[in-house]
mmCIF file of C-alpha atoms in Angstrom:
data_model
loop_
_atom_site.group_PDB
_atom_site.id
_atom_site.type_symbol
_atom_site.label_atom_id
_atom_site.label_comp_id
_atom_site.label_asym_id
_atom_site.label_seq_id
_atom_site.Cartn_x
_atom_site.Cartn_y
_atom_site.Cartn_z
ATOM 1 C CA UNK Z 20 -79.572 -23.290 -70.556
ATOM 2 C CA UNK Z 21 -82.474 -23.410 -68.060
ATOM 3 C CA UNK Z 22 -80.885 -21.867 -64.975
ATOM 4 C CA UNK Z 23 -83.715 -20.483 -62.762
ATOM 5 C CA UNK Z 24 -83.206 -18.132 -59.819
ATOM 6 C CA UNK Z 25 -79.823 -16.777 -60.946
ATOM 7 C CA UNK Z 26 -77.663 -15.002 -58.422
ATOM 8 C CA UNK Z 27 -74.746 -12.817 -59.421
ATOM 9 C CA UNK Z 28 -71.566 -14.682 -58.534
ATOM 10 C CA UNK Z 29 -68.780 -12.303 -59.572
ATOM 11 C CA UNK Z 30 -67.162 -12.526 -56.160
ATOM 12 C CA UNK Z 31 -65.948 -15.952 -57.248
ATOM 13 C CA UNK Z 32 -64.106 -14.278 -60.096
ATOM 14 C CA UNK Z 33 -62.392 -11.981 -57.649
ATOM 15 C CA UNK Z 34 -61.252 -14.988 -55.648
ATOM 16 C CA UNK Z 35 -60.102 -16.612 -58.881
ATOM 17 C CA UNK Z 36 -57.964 -13.620 -59.810
ATOM 18 C CA UNK Z 37 -56.324 -13.735 -56.392
ATOM 19 C CA UNK Z 38 -55.625 -17.464 -56.658
ATOM 20 C CA UNK Z 39 -53.758 -17.897 -59.954
ATOM 21 C CA UNK Z 40 -56.660 -17.588 -62.384
ATOM 22 C CA UNK Z 41 -55.240 -15.461 -65.223
ATOM 23 C CA UNK Z 42 -56.368 -11.841 -65.231
ATOM 24 C CA UNK Z 43 -57.167 -12.009 -68.921
ATOM 25 C CA UNK Z 44 -59.148 -15.207 -68.570
ATOM 26 C CA UNK Z 45 -61.086 -13.953 -65.569
ATOM 27 C CA UNK Z 46 -61.837 -10.696 -67.346
ATOM 28 C CA UNK Z 47 -63.126 -12.617 -70.359
ATOM 29 C CA UNK Z 48 -65.463 -14.673 -68.234
ATOM 30 C CA UNK Z 49 -66.637 -11.659 -66.240
ATOM 31 C CA UNK Z 50 -67.143 -9.574 -69.362
ATOM 32 C CA UNK Z 51 -69.557 -12.101 -70.807
ATOM 33 C CA UNK Z 52 -71.381 -12.437 -67.472
ATOM 34 C CA UNK Z 53 -71.408 -16.194 -67.919
ATOM 35 C CA UNK Z 54 -70.821 -17.255 -64.318
ATOM 36 C CA UNK Z 55 -74.004 -18.195 -62.473
ATOM 37 C CA UNK Z 56 -74.991 -19.736 -59.175
ATOM 38 C CA UNK Z 57 -78.525 -20.963 -58.532
ATOM 39 C CA UNK Z 58 -80.548 -23.363 -56.457
ATOM 40 C CA UNK Z 59 -83.006 -25.657 -58.216
ATOM 41 C CA UNK Z 60 -85.369 -28.397 -57.101
ATOM 42 C CA UNK Z 61 -84.621 -31.869 -58.439
ATOM 43 C CA UNK Z 62 -87.398 -34.212 -57.415
ATOM 44 C CA UNK Z 63 -87.982 -33.008 -53.870
ATOM 45 C CA UNK Z 64 -84.327 -32.151 -53.261
ATOM 46 C CA UNK Z 65 -82.868 -28.635 -53.243
ATOM 47 C CA UNK Z 66 -79.705 -28.623 -55.351
ATOM 48 C CA UNK Z 67 -76.982 -25.976 -55.635
ATOM 49 C CA UNK Z 68 -75.836 -25.432 -59.217
ATOM 50 C CA UNK Z 69 -72.770 -23.511 -60.371
ATOM 51 C CA UNK Z 70 -72.193 -22.943 -64.077
ATOM 52 C CA UNK Z 71 -69.736 -21.293 -66.430
ATOM 53 C CA UNK Z 72 -71.318 -21.160 -69.873
ATOM 54 C CA UNK Z 73 -69.736 -20.225 -73.239
ATOM 55 C CA UNK Z 74 -71.457 -17.547 -75.339
ATOM 56 C CA UNK Z 75 -72.866 -19.834 -78.041
ATOM 57 C CA UNK Z 76 -76.182 -18.919 -79.605
ATOM 58 C CA UNK Z 77 -77.258 -22.438 -80.529
ATOM 59 C CA UNK Z 78 -77.940 -24.631 -77.512
ATOM 60 C CA UNK Z 79 -78.031 -27.787 -79.620
ATOM 61 C CA UNK Z 80 -74.314 -27.546 -80.427
ATOM 62 C CA UNK Z 81 -73.088 -27.175 -76.883
ATOM 63 C CA UNK Z 82 -70.922 -29.448 -74.807
ATOM 64 C CA UNK Z 83 -71.514 -29.630 -71.070
ATOM 65 C CA UNK Z 84 -68.866 -30.829 -68.619
ATOM 66 C CA UNK Z 85 -70.676 -31.777 -65.427
ATOM 67 C CA UNK Z 86 -68.730 -32.109 -62.149
ATOM 68 C CA UNK Z 87 -70.041 -34.686 -59.669
ATOM 69 C CA UNK Z 88 -68.290 -33.791 -56.385
ATOM 70 C CA UNK Z 89 -66.808 -35.845 -53.599
ATOM 71 C CA UNK Z 90 -67.710 -35.549 -49.937
ATOM 72 C CA UNK Z 91 -68.443 -32.862 -48.887
ATOM 73 C CA UNK Z 92 -70.369 -32.187 -52.077
ATOM 74 C CA UNK Z 93 -70.579 -28.431 -51.544
ATOM 75 C CA UNK Z 94 -70.524 -26.604 -54.866
ATOM 76 C CA UNK Z 95 -68.526 -23.601 -53.708
ATOM 77 C CA UNK Z 96 -65.486 -25.792 -53.064
ATOM 78 C CA UNK Z 97 -65.411 -26.496 -56.808
ATOM 79 C CA UNK Z 98 -65.939 -22.997 -58.206
ATOM 80 C CA UNK Z 99 -62.252 -22.296 -58.862
ATOM 81 C CA UNK Z 100 -61.841 -25.707 -60.495
ATOM 82 C CA UNK Z 101 -64.831 -24.989 -62.758
ATOM 83 C CA UNK Z 102 -63.403 -21.629 -63.809
ATOM 84 C CA UNK Z 103 -59.950 -23.055 -64.455
ATOM 85 C CA UNK Z 104 -61.332 -26.019 -66.393
ATOM 86 C CA UNK Z 105 -63.535 -23.716 -68.477
ATOM 87 C CA UNK Z 106 -60.429 -21.806 -69.574
ATOM 88 C CA UNK Z 107 -58.447 -25.024 -70.110
ATOM 89 C CA UNK Z 108 -61.183 -26.188 -72.492
ATOM 90 C CA UNK Z 109 -60.765 -22.902 -74.415
ATOM 91 C CA UNK Z 110 -64.242 -21.720 -73.426
ATOM 92 C CA UNK Z 111 -65.769 -24.288 -75.779
ATOM 93 C CA UNK Z 112 -67.650 -26.244 -73.115
ATOM 94 C CA UNK Z 113 -70.038 -25.221 -70.402
ATOM 95 C CA UNK Z 114 -68.758 -26.387 -67.008
ATOM 96 C CA UNK Z 115 -71.361 -27.223 -64.394
ATOM 97 C CA UNK Z 116 -71.100 -28.470 -60.818
ATOM 98 C CA UNK Z 117 -74.001 -29.628 -58.655
ATOM 99 C CA UNK Z 118 -74.247 -30.347 -54.947
ATOM 100 C CA UNK Z 119 -75.337 -33.517 -53.248
ATOM 101 C CA UNK Z 120 -78.810 -33.457 -51.734
ATOM 102 C CA UNK Z 121 -77.310 -33.439 -48.245
ATOM 103 C CA UNK Z 122 -74.931 -30.562 -49.016
ATOM 104 C CA UNK Z 123 -77.149 -27.890 -50.521
ATOM 105 C CA UNK Z 124 -76.133 -24.899 -48.439
ATOM 106 C CA UNK Z 125 -79.542 -23.457 -47.635
ATOM 107 C CA UNK Z 126 -81.716 -26.574 -47.501
ATOM 108 C CA UNK Z 127 -79.550 -29.620 -46.871
ATOM 109 C CA UNK Z 128 -81.586 -32.840 -46.650
ATOM 110 C CA UNK Z 129 -80.412 -35.292 -43.932
ATOM 111 C CA UNK Z 130 -79.851 -39.043 -43.960
ATOM 112 C CA UNK Z 131 -78.569 -39.413 -47.479
ATOM 113 C CA UNK Z 132 -77.019 -42.486 -49.092
ATOM 114 C CA UNK Z 133 -74.857 -43.104 -52.138
ATOM 115 C CA UNK Z 134 -77.859 -44.794 -53.753
ATOM 116 C CA UNK Z 135 -80.023 -41.701 -53.293
ATOM 117 C CA UNK Z 136 -77.281 -39.468 -54.661
ATOM 118 C CA UNK Z 137 -77.106 -41.652 -57.780
ATOM 119 C CA UNK Z 138 -80.862 -41.223 -58.243
ATOM 120 C CA UNK Z 139 -80.487 -37.472 -57.730
ATOM 121 C CA UNK Z 140 -77.714 -37.106 -60.333
ATOM 122 C CA UNK Z 141 -79.620 -39.086 -62.953
ATOM 123 C CA UNK Z 142 -82.739 -37.045 -62.351
ATOM 124 C CA UNK Z 143 -80.828 -33.758 -62.625
ATOM 125 C CA UNK Z 144 -79.255 -34.787 -65.936
ATOM 126 C CA UNK Z 145 -82.542 -35.966 -67.395
ATOM 127 C CA UNK Z 146 -84.273 -32.777 -66.350
ATOM 128 C CA UNK Z 147 -81.729 -30.103 -67.302
ATOM 129 C CA UNK Z 148 -79.422 -31.314 -70.078
ATOM 130 C CA UNK Z 149 -80.886 -29.956 -73.360
ATOM 131 C CA UNK Z 150 -81.528 -31.902 -76.554
ATOM 132 C CA UNK Z 151 -78.548 -32.248 -78.839
ATOM 133 C CA UNK Z 152 -75.925 -31.513 -76.198
ATOM 134 C CA UNK Z 153 -72.863 -33.628 -75.620
ATOM 135 C CA UNK Z 154 -72.508 -34.451 -71.932
ATOM 136 C CA UNK Z 155 -69.060 -35.058 -70.478
ATOM 137 C CA UNK Z 156 -68.961 -36.253 -66.858
ATOM 138 C CA UNK Z 157 -66.201 -35.599 -64.317
ATOM 139 C CA UNK Z 158 -66.364 -37.392 -60.993
ATOM 140 C CA UNK Z 159 -64.267 -36.706 -57.922
ATOM 141 C CA UNK Z 160 -63.806 -39.324 -55.193
ATOM 142 C CA UNK Z 161 -67.251 -40.772 -54.305
ATOM 143 C CA UNK Z 162 -68.629 -38.848 -57.284
ATOM 144 C CA UNK Z 163 -66.910 -41.484 -59.442
ATOM 145 C CA UNK Z 164 -68.971 -44.238 -57.831
ATOM 146 C CA UNK Z 165 -72.116 -42.208 -58.461
ATOM 147 C CA UNK Z 166 -71.204 -41.896 -62.142
ATOM 148 C CA UNK Z 167 -70.375 -45.594 -62.441
ATOM 149 C CA UNK Z 168 -73.763 -46.541 -60.960
ATOM 150 C CA UNK Z 169 -75.538 -44.064 -63.251
ATOM 151 C CA UNK Z 170 -74.086 -45.022 -66.620
ATOM 152 C CA UNK Z 171 -76.498 -47.797 -67.602
ATOM 153 C CA UNK Z 172 -79.524 -45.559 -67.144
ATOM 154 C CA UNK Z 173 -77.867 -42.502 -68.695
ATOM 155 C CA UNK Z 174 -76.802 -44.427 -71.777
ATOM 156 C CA UNK Z 175 -80.290 -45.831 -72.184
ATOM 157 C CA UNK Z 176 -81.742 -42.329 -71.842
ATOM 158 C CA UNK Z 177 -79.272 -40.772 -74.282
ATOM 159 C CA UNK Z 178 -80.043 -43.433 -76.875
ATOM 160 C CA UNK Z 179 -83.820 -43.102 -76.795
ATOM 161 C CA UNK Z 180 -85.591 -40.659 -79.089
ATOM 162 C CA UNK Z 181 -88.802 -40.502 -77.068
ATOM 163 C CA UNK Z 182 -88.769 -38.488 -73.819
ATOM 164 C CA UNK Z 183 -89.715 -40.528 -70.741
ATOM 165 C CA UNK Z 184 -93.081 -39.950 -69.142
ATOM 166 C CA UNK Z 185 -93.538 -37.622 -66.211
ATOM 167 C CA UNK Z 186 -92.593 -33.968 -65.649
ATOM 168 C CA UNK Z 187 -89.352 -34.734 -63.790
ATOM 169 C CA UNK Z 188 -88.092 -37.004 -66.576
ATOM 170 C CA UNK Z 189 -89.246 -34.996 -69.576
ATOM 171 C CA UNK Z 190 -85.715 -34.091 -70.639
ATOM 172 C CA UNK Z 191 -84.784 -34.557 -74.301
ATOM 173 C CA UNK Z 192 -82.100 -36.785 -75.748
ATOM 174 C CA UNK Z 193 -78.401 -35.937 -75.369
ATOM 175 C CA UNK Z 194 -75.104 -37.533 -76.375
ATOM 176 C CA UNK Z 195 -73.122 -39.088 -73.538
ATOM 177 C CA UNK Z 196 -69.374 -38.711 -73.944
ATOM 178 C CA UNK Z 197 -66.447 -39.743 -71.752
ATOM 179 C CA UNK Z 198 -66.531 -39.928 -67.965
ATOM 180 C CA UNK Z 199 -63.351 -38.796 -66.216
ATOM 181 C CA UNK Z 200 -62.884 -40.349 -62.779
ATOM 182 C CA UNK Z 201 -60.562 -38.327 -60.532
ATOM 183 C CA UNK Z 202 -59.172 -40.089 -57.442
ATOM 184 C CA UNK Z 203 -61.926 -42.718 -57.689
ATOM 185 C CA UNK Z 204 -63.263 -44.221 -54.467
ATOM 186 C CA UNK Z 205 -65.058 -47.091 -56.162
ATOM 187 C CA UNK Z 206 -63.979 -50.087 -54.056
ATOM 188 C CA UNK Z 207 -62.982 -51.303 -50.592
ATOM 189 C CA UNK Z 208 -63.273 -47.913 -48.952
ATOM 190 C CA UNK Z 209 -63.366 -49.325 -45.434
ATOM 191 C CA UNK Z 210 -60.121 -51.233 -46.066
ATOM 192 C CA UNK Z 211 -58.101 -48.234 -47.252
ATOM 193 C CA UNK Z 212 -55.683 -46.468 -44.882
ATOM 194 C CA UNK Z 213 -57.970 -43.458 -44.638
ATOM 195 C CA UNK Z 214 -61.046 -45.642 -44.277
ATOM 196 C CA UNK Z 215 -59.540 -47.509 -41.337
ATOM 197 C CA UNK Z 216 -58.563 -44.192 -39.779
ATOM 198 C CA UNK Z 217 -62.012 -42.561 -39.942
ATOM 199 C CA UNK Z 218 -64.171 -45.633 -39.292
ATOM 200 C CA UNK Z 219 -64.149 -45.379 -35.463
ATOM 201 C CA UNK Z 220 -65.371 -41.780 -35.667
ATOM 202 C CA UNK Z 221 -68.076 -42.625 -38.208
ATOM 203 C CA UNK Z 222 -69.266 -45.709 -36.337
ATOM 204 C CA UNK Z 223 -68.938 -44.761 -32.675
ATOM 205 C CA UNK Z 224 -68.062 -41.106 -32.174
ATOM 206 C CA UNK Z 225 -70.145 -39.499 -34.936
ATOM 207 C CA UNK Z 226 -71.666 -37.040 -32.424
ATOM 208 C CA UNK Z 227 -68.343 -35.330 -31.636
ATOM 209 C CA UNK Z 228 -67.803 -33.317 -34.880
ATOM 210 C CA UNK Z 229 -71.371 -31.888 -34.902
ATOM 211 C CA UNK Z 230 -70.971 -30.951 -31.237
ATOM 212 C CA UNK Z 231 -67.691 -29.194 -32.032
ATOM 213 C CA UNK Z 232 -69.352 -27.520 -35.014
ATOM 214 C CA UNK Z 233 -72.127 -26.261 -32.783
ATOM 215 C CA UNK Z 234 -69.563 -24.700 -30.457
ATOM 216 C CA UNK Z 235 -67.555 -23.188 -33.323
ATOM 217 C CA UNK Z 236 -70.635 -21.726 -35.025
ATOM 218 C CA UNK Z 237 -70.926 -18.992 -32.380
ATOM 219 C CA UNK Z 238 -67.338 -17.775 -32.879
ATOM 220 C CA UNK Z 239 -66.495 -14.649 -34.912
ATOM 221 C CA UNK Z 240 -65.714 -15.227 -38.592
ATOM 222 C CA UNK Z 241 -62.100 -14.100 -38.151
ATOM 223 C CA UNK Z 242 -61.526 -16.775 -35.513
ATOM 224 C CA UNK Z 243 -63.161 -19.435 -37.689
ATOM 225 C CA UNK Z 244 -60.892 -18.465 -40.586
ATOM 226 C CA UNK Z 245 -57.810 -18.939 -38.432
ATOM 227 C CA UNK Z 246 -59.070 -22.325 -37.309
ATOM 228 C CA UNK Z 247 -59.658 -23.357 -40.932
ATOM 229 C CA UNK Z 248 -56.075 -22.404 -41.754
ATOM 230 C CA UNK Z 249 -54.864 -24.518 -38.831
ATOM 231 C CA UNK Z 250 -56.991 -27.551 -39.665
ATOM 232 C CA UNK Z 251 -56.124 -27.520 -43.371
ATOM 233 C CA UNK Z 252 -52.424 -26.846 -42.962
ATOM 234 C CA UNK Z 253 -50.476 -29.425 -44.993
ATOM 235 C CA UNK Z 254 -46.934 -28.067 -45.064
ATOM 236 C CA UNK Z 255 -46.945 -27.718 -48.860
ATOM 237 C CA UNK Z 256 -46.366 -23.974 -48.833
ATOM 238 C CA UNK Z 257 -49.292 -23.470 -51.230
ATOM 239 C CA UNK Z 258 -51.719 -20.763 -50.206
ATOM 240 C CA UNK Z 259 -55.158 -21.852 -49.052
ATOM 241 C CA UNK Z 260 -57.727 -20.640 -51.539
ATOM 242 C CA UNK Z 261 -60.088 -17.973 -50.296
ATOM 243 C CA UNK Z 262 -63.232 -19.625 -51.617
ATOM 244 C CA UNK Z 263 -62.274 -22.772 -49.677
ATOM 245 C CA UNK Z 264 -61.924 -20.725 -46.493
ATOM 246 C CA UNK Z 265 -65.253 -18.994 -47.084
ATOM 247 C CA UNK Z 266 -66.987 -22.317 -47.815
ATOM 248 C CA UNK Z 267 -65.545 -23.990 -44.739
ATOM 249 C CA UNK Z 268 -66.484 -21.062 -42.492
ATOM 250 C CA UNK Z 269 -70.046 -20.827 -43.811
ATOM 251 C CA UNK Z 270 -70.613 -24.564 -43.470
ATOM 252 C CA UNK Z 271 -69.258 -25.148 -39.968
ATOM 253 C CA UNK Z 272 -72.779 -26.094 -38.884
ATOM 254 C CA UNK Z 273 -73.951 -29.107 -36.918
ATOM 255 C CA UNK Z 274 -76.451 -30.198 -39.594
ATOM 256 C CA UNK Z 275 -73.927 -29.971 -42.448
ATOM 257 C CA UNK Z 276 -71.246 -31.813 -40.489
ATOM 258 C CA UNK Z 277 -73.696 -34.564 -39.543
ATOM 259 C CA UNK Z 278 -74.764 -34.928 -43.176
ATOM 260 C CA UNK Z 279 -71.137 -35.184 -44.291
ATOM 261 C CA UNK Z 280 -70.469 -37.906 -41.708
ATOM 262 C CA UNK Z 281 -73.680 -39.794 -42.557
ATOM 263 C CA UNK Z 282 -72.758 -39.922 -46.234
ATOM 264 C CA UNK Z 283 -69.197 -40.988 -45.411
ATOM 265 C CA UNK Z 284 -70.520 -43.753 -43.143
ATOM 266 C CA UNK Z 285 -72.764 -45.029 -45.914
ATOM 267 C CA UNK Z 286 -69.865 -44.888 -48.383
ATOM 268 C CA UNK Z 287 -67.705 -47.132 -46.235
ATOM 269 C CA UNK Z 288 -70.553 -49.597 -45.734
ATOM 270 C CA UNK Z 289 -71.691 -49.804 -49.367
ATOM 271 C CA UNK Z 290 -68.617 -49.169 -51.527
ATOM 272 C CA UNK Z 291 -67.026 -52.576 -51.113
ATOM 273 C CA UNK Z 292 -66.233 -54.793 -54.108
ATOM 274 C CA UNK Z 293 -65.121 -53.249 -57.384
ATOM 275 C CA UNK Z 294 -67.873 -53.401 -60.002
ATOM 276 C CA UNK Z 295 -65.562 -54.818 -62.656
ATOM 277 C CA UNK Z 296 -68.529 -55.860 -64.803
ATOM 278 C CA UNK Z 297 -69.792 -52.274 -65.072
ATOM 279 C CA UNK Z 298 -66.300 -50.966 -65.816
ATOM 280 C CA UNK Z 299 -65.838 -53.613 -68.517
ATOM 281 C CA UNK Z 300 -69.244 -52.754 -69.963
ATOM 282 C CA UNK Z 301 -68.444 -49.041 -70.155
ATOM 283 C CA UNK Z 302 -64.680 -49.263 -70.619
ATOM 284 C CA UNK Z 303 -64.683 -47.157 -73.784
ATOM 285 C CA UNK Z 304 -66.355 -44.288 -71.914
ATOM 286 C CA UNK Z 305 -64.241 -44.332 -68.737
ATOM 287 C CA UNK Z 306 -60.948 -42.590 -68.000
ATOM 288 C CA UNK Z 307 -59.488 -43.029 -64.502
ATOM 289 C CA UNK Z 308 -56.970 -40.768 -62.757
ATOM 290 C CA UNK Z 309 -55.265 -42.103 -59.624
ATOM 291 C CA UNK Z 310 -53.103 -40.198 -57.166
ATOM 292 C CA UNK Z 311 -49.532 -41.341 -56.565
ATOM 293 C CA UNK Z 312 -50.015 -41.094 -52.778
ATOM 294 C CA UNK Z 313 -53.716 -41.378 -52.062
ATOM 295 C CA UNK Z 314 -54.834 -43.013 -48.838
ATOM 296 C CA UNK Z 315 -58.418 -43.309 -50.145
ATOM 297 C CA UNK Z 316 -57.506 -45.182 -53.335
ATOM 298 C CA UNK Z 317 -53.967 -46.571 -53.141
ATOM 299 C CA UNK Z 318 -51.795 -47.122 -56.227
ATOM 300 C CA UNK Z 319 -52.257 -50.886 -55.951
ATOM 301 C CA UNK Z 320 -55.974 -50.376 -56.635
ATOM 302 C CA UNK Z 321 -55.027 -48.914 -60.018
ATOM 303 C CA UNK Z 322 -52.690 -51.811 -60.745
ATOM 304 C CA UNK Z 323 -55.378 -54.333 -59.835
ATOM 305 C CA UNK Z 324 -57.948 -52.503 -61.964
ATOM 306 C CA UNK Z 325 -55.666 -52.701 -64.994
ATOM 307 C CA UNK Z 326 -55.228 -56.430 -64.413
ATOM 308 C CA UNK Z 327 -58.939 -57.109 -63.960
ATOM 309 C CA UNK Z 328 -60.115 -54.933 -66.861
ATOM 310 C CA UNK Z 329 -57.509 -55.150 -69.638
ATOM 311 C CA UNK Z 330 -57.401 -52.091 -71.858
ATOM 312 C CA UNK Z 331 -58.938 -49.725 -69.314
ATOM 313 C CA UNK Z 332 -57.450 -46.217 -69.376
ATOM 314 C CA UNK Z 333 -56.057 -45.385 -65.924
ATOM 315 C CA UNK Z 334 -53.607 -42.492 -65.552
ATOM 316 C CA UNK Z 335 -51.270 -42.186 -62.579
ATOM 317 C CA UNK Z 336 -50.680 -38.639 -61.336
ATOM 318 C CA UNK Z 337 -47.098 -37.414 -61.850
ATOM 319 C CA UNK Z 338 -47.664 -33.932 -60.395
ATOM 320 C CA UNK Z 339 -48.128 -34.693 -56.717
ATOM 321 C CA UNK Z 340 -51.776 -33.624 -56.746
ATOM 322 C CA UNK Z 341 -53.557 -34.740 -53.596
ATOM 323 C CA UNK Z 342 -56.994 -36.268 -53.197
ATOM 324 C CA UNK Z 343 -58.566 -33.029 -51.922
ATOM 325 C CA UNK Z 344 -57.262 -31.011 -54.865
ATOM 326 C CA UNK Z 345 -59.968 -28.360 -54.521
ATOM 327 C CA UNK Z 346 -58.271 -27.032 -51.386
ATOM 328 C CA UNK Z 347 -55.058 -25.803 -53.028
ATOM 329 C CA UNK Z 348 -54.541 -27.467 -56.408
ATOM 330 C CA UNK Z 349 -57.619 -26.663 -58.493
ATOM 331 C CA UNK Z 350 -55.588 -24.902 -61.182
ATOM 332 C CA UNK Z 351 -53.084 -27.728 -61.524
ATOM 333 C CA UNK Z 352 -55.814 -30.384 -61.587
ATOM 334 C CA UNK Z 353 -57.760 -28.431 -64.205
ATOM 335 C CA UNK Z 354 -54.638 -28.216 -66.355
ATOM 336 C CA UNK Z 355 -54.032 -31.961 -66.027
ATOM 337 C CA UNK Z 356 -57.648 -32.799 -66.803
ATOM 338 C CA UNK Z 357 -57.752 -30.413 -69.759
ATOM 339 C CA UNK Z 358 -54.710 -32.127 -71.276
ATOM 340 C CA UNK Z 359 -56.206 -35.574 -70.697
ATOM 341 C CA UNK Z 360 -59.552 -34.590 -72.236
ATOM 342 C CA UNK Z 361 -57.818 -33.288 -75.354
ATOM 343 C CA UNK Z 362 -55.618 -36.373 -75.614
ATOM 344 C CA UNK Z 363 -58.465 -38.849 -75.145
ATOM 345 C CA UNK Z 364 -60.954 -37.085 -77.409
ATOM 346 C CA UNK Z 365 -58.429 -36.420 -80.183
ATOM 347 C CA UNK Z 366 -57.603 -40.135 -80.178
ATOM 348 C CA UNK Z 367 -61.309 -40.923 -80.254
ATOM 349 C CA UNK Z 368 -61.751 -38.690 -83.331
ATOM 350 C CA UNK Z 369 -58.844 -40.415 -85.099
ATOM 351 C CA UNK Z 370 -60.321 -43.851 -84.367
ATOM 352 C CA UNK Z 371 -63.766 -42.750 -85.564
ATOM 353 C CA UNK Z 372 -62.378 -41.331 -88.805
ATOM 354 C CA UNK Z 373 -60.344 -44.499 -89.376
#
């Protein structure tokens, strides 16, 4: 796979071993030296890219599972989830995660929108997914909306035999598989309990979090770590993952916090009515996963989706996984998703053979 400017990322494996990643599995990944972190340019946008790649010799037979993150779209929050999912898929699929343009750690671009992030994701896929690969998409939160808005163009691209014109779009054909939508924020975001809660900050007091971030940025790392523990305390008793702490500490910056708020503001303004037509059009490719207690996408949204789009596949979480699963529940979410992928794709094979 074309991964320029590799940086050794074995520290992630150490964090994984400490946070319930099996010693044998972590050793297998580390032994093959398959874990990479890089920054690439997509269009004019710096993009962080994390990958766990199986040791296949023939690129044309590979499957890629691409994670489109929520907000914040910082790749390092998803590293444990990528590692766990890689093992859940029996090391038969590469697992990639990419940042949003506004959340690339070294060169975050300001004033982003959901529309621009859709353009960015399509461009990344067209540029870097090799010919002959099967592409499986996994969206989290607003990442699901980005996938939904991308599918028409991606399907058209995957079905054409002639590469598009232009250096940025000179990627070869690939096969587009299922898209798995985890805790999907794809409608009425401003009307949700969490949307109503954060709207005053996003609309009127947006300057407060960056100001606080500016003050916190001068504190020692040890103090910042304690503050992260306090802010992310949820009473569950589950240990906060070290890579989450490190990511939060390194990104307590005024520019990153402003970018996160800007994207959230745009989400609430633009993610309004459910695009039932698009879901109906791509129903055979979509698998939804709703939380049982999610203030960003309540259970009634799932029930209404099933009514509006008969036959759509929409799981309801039975494990108590929360919306921000990357904070403490990456391993459990990866296990759930791995089981769902096997169930859905085995059924698909049976239907195809029949």
